[in-house]
Coordinates of C-alpha atoms in Angstrom, one line a residue:
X1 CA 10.1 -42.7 42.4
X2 CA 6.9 -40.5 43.3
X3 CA 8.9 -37.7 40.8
X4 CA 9.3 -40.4 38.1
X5 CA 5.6 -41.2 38.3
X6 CA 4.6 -37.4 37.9
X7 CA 7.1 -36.6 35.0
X8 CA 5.5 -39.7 33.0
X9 CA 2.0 -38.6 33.7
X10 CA 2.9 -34.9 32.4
X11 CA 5.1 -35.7 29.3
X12 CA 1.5 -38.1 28.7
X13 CA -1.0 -35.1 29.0
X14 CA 1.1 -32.9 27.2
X15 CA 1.4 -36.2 25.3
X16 CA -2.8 -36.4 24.7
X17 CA -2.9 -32.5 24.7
X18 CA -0.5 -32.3 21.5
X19 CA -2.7 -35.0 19.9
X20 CA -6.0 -33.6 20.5
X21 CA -4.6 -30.4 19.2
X22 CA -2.7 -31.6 16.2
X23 CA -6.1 -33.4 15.0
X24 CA -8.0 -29.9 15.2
X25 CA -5.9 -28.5 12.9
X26 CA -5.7 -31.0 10.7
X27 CA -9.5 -30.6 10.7
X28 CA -9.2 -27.2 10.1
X29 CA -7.1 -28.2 7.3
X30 CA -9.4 -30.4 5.5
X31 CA -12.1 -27.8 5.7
X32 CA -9.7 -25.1 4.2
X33 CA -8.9 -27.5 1.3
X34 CA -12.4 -28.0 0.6
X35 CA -13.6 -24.5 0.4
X36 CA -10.5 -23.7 -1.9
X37 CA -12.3 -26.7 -4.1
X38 CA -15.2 -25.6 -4.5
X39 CA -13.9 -22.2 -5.4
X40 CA -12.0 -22.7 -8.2
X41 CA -14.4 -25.5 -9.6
X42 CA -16.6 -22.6 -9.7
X43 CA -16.4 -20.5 -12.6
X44 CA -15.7 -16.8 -11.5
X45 CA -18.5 -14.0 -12.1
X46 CA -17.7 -12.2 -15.5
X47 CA -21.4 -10.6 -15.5
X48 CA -25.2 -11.1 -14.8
X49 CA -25.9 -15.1 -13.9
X50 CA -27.0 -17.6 -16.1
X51 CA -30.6 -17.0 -16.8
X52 CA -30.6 -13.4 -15.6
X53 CA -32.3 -11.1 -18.1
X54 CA -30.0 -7.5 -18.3
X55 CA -31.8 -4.7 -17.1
X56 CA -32.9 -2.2 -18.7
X57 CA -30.4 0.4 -20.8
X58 CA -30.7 3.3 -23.5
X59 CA -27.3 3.7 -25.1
X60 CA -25.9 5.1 -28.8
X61 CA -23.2 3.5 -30.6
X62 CA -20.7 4.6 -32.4
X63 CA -22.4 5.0 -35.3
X64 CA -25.3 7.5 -33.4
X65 CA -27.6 4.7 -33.5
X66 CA -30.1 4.9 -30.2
X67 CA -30.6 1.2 -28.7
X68 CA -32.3 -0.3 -26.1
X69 CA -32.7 -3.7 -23.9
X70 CA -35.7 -4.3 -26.4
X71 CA -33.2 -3.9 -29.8
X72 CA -31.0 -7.1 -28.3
X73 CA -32.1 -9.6 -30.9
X74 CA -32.1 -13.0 -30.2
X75 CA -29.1 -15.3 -30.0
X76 CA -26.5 -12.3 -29.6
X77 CA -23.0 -12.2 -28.2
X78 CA -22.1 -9.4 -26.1
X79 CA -18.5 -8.7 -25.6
X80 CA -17.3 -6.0 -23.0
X81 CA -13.8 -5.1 -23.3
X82 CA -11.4 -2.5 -22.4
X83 CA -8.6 -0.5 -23.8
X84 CA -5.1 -0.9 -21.4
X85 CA -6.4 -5.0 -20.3
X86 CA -3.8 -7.5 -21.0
X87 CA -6.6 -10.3 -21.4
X88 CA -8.9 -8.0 -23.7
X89 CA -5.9 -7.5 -26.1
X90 CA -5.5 -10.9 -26.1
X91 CA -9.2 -11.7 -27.1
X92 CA -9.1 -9.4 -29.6
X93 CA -8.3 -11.5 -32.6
X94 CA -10.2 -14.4 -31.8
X95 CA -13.2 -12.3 -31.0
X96 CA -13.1 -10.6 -34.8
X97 CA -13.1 -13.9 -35.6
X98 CA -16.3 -15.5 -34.0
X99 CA -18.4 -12.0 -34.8
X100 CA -17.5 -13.0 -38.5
X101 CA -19.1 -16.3 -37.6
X102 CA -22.0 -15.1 -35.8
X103 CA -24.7 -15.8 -37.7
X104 CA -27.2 -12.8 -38.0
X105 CA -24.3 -10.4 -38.7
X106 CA -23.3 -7.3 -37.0
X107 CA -26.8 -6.9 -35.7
X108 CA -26.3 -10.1 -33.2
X109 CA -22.8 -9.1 -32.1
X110 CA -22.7 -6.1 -29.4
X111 CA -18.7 -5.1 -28.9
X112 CA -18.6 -2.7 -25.5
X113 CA -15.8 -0.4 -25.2
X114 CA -15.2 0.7 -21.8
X115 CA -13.2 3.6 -21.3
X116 CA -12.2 6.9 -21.7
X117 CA -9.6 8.4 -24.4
X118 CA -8.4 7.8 -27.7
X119 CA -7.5 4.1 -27.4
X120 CA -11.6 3.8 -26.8
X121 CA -11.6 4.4 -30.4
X122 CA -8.8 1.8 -31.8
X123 CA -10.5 -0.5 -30.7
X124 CA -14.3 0.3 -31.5
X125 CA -12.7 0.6 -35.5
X126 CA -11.7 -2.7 -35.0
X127 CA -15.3 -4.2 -35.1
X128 CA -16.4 -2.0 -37.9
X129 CA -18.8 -4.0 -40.0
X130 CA -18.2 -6.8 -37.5
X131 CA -20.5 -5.7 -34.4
X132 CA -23.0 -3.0 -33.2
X133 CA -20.4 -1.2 -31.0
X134 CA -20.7 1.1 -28.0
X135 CA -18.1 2.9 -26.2
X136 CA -19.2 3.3 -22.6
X137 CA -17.3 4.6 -19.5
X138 CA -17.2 2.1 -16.8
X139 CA -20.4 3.3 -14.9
X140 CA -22.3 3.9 -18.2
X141 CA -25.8 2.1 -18.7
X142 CA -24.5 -1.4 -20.7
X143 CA -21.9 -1.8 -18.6
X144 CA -24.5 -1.2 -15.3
X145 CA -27.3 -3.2 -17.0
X146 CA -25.1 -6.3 -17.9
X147 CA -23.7 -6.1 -13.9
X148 CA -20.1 -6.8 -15.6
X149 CA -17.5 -7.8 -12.8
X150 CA -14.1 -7.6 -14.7
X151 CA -12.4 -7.3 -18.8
X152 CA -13.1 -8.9 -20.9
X153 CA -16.2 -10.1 -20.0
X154 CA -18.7 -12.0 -23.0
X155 CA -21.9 -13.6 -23.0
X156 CA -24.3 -14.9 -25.3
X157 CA -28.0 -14.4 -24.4
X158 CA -30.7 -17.0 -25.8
X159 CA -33.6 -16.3 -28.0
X160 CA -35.7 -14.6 -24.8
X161 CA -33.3 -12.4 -23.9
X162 CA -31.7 -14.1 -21.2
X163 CA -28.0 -14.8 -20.2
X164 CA -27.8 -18.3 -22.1
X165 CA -23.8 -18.1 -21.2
X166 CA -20.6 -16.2 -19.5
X167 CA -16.5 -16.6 -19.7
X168 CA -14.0 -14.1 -19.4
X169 CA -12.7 -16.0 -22.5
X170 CA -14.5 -15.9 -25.7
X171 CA -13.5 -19.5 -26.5
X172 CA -15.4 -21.0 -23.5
X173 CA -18.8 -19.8 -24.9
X174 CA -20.6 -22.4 -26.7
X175 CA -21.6 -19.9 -29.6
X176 CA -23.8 -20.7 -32.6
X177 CA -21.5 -20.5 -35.8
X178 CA -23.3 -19.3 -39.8
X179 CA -24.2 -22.1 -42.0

C-alpha cells in the first residue's frame, strides 16, 4: 500500500509539473502570435519614414541635367526601380501610367534606375517625356539620400519636401491625379 501511495503522488507531480509547463508554452505562444501581428500590420520599410525629409544629393539625369535636393518640386513622386526585379517589371506599366497623370508633368515625376549595364537603359527610355530620370548604381547619392530598403520602392513627398508617403507598390500611394 505505502508503494501505491508513492506512485499516485509521483504520476500527480509529474501530473502538476506537465501542467505548469504546458501553460508556459502556451504563453510563449501567445506572445509569438502577437509579435507576428504586429509585424505584418506594419507596413514594411520601402525608404526614408513618413515625414523624413531626404538628405541631401547632387545627381545628373539622363538627359545631363545637374539636380539637387533643392530642384525636388513640390508634390513629386519618386519611383526607384531596378533592371532584373520581378516586382519592378511588374510596376512598370502602371507606373507610365500614373506619371502621365501626375499633374506638373515630367518635372514632378523622378524615375531612379538602379543599376549597372545596358538594361539600365531600357528602362530609363521608358519614361522619356514621362519623368526626370536618373540611372544610379545602388550606392549612388538618390539612392543613399532617399535611404531606399528594397525594388521597387515609390514615394510621394508633400509640398515641403517631406516624405508625404511610401509602398513598394505604386498603387498604394494616395497620388494626386491632373485635372
Amino acid at each position: 500500500m505505502p508503494l501505491l501511495t508513492v506512485a499516485v503522488v509521483l504520476v500527480a507531480a509529474l501530473g502538476l509539473l506537465n501542467l505548469v509547463l504546458l501553460l508556459g508554452v502556451i504563453r510563449r505562444l501567445r506572445e509569438h502570435t502577437d509579435l507576428l501581428s504586429e509585424r505584418q500590420s506594419a507596413p514594411p520599410e520601402v525608404m526614408l519614414e513618413v515625414g523624413s525629409i531626404p538628405g541631401d544629393f547632387v545627381s545628373t539625369t539622363v538627359d545631363g541635367r545637374v539636380r539637387s535636393r533643392a530642384d525636388i518640386p513640390p508634390m513629386t513622386l519618386v519611383a526607384f526601380i531596378s533592371p532584373g526585379c520581378d516586382h519592378c517589371e511588374e510596376q512598370l506599366p502602371l507606373l507610365r501610367e500614373r506619371a502621365a497623370e501626375m499633374p506638373g508633368g515630367a518635372e514632378h515625376v523622378w524615375v531612379v534606375v538602379v543599376g549597372k549595364g545596358p538594361e539600365t537603359q531600357t528602362y530609363a527610355d521608358l519614361f522619356t517625356g514621362l519623368a526626370t530620370v536618373f540611372i544610379e548604381p545602388g550606392s549612388g547619392p538618390l539612392p543613399t539620400a532617399f535611404a531606399i530598403k528594397g525594388f521597387p520602392a515609390f514615394g510621394l513627398l508633400d509640398e515641403r519636401g517631406i516624405v508625404a508617403s511610401t509602398a513598394f507598390g505604386i498603387a498604394r500611394l494616395d497620388l494626386p491625379v491632373a485635372p
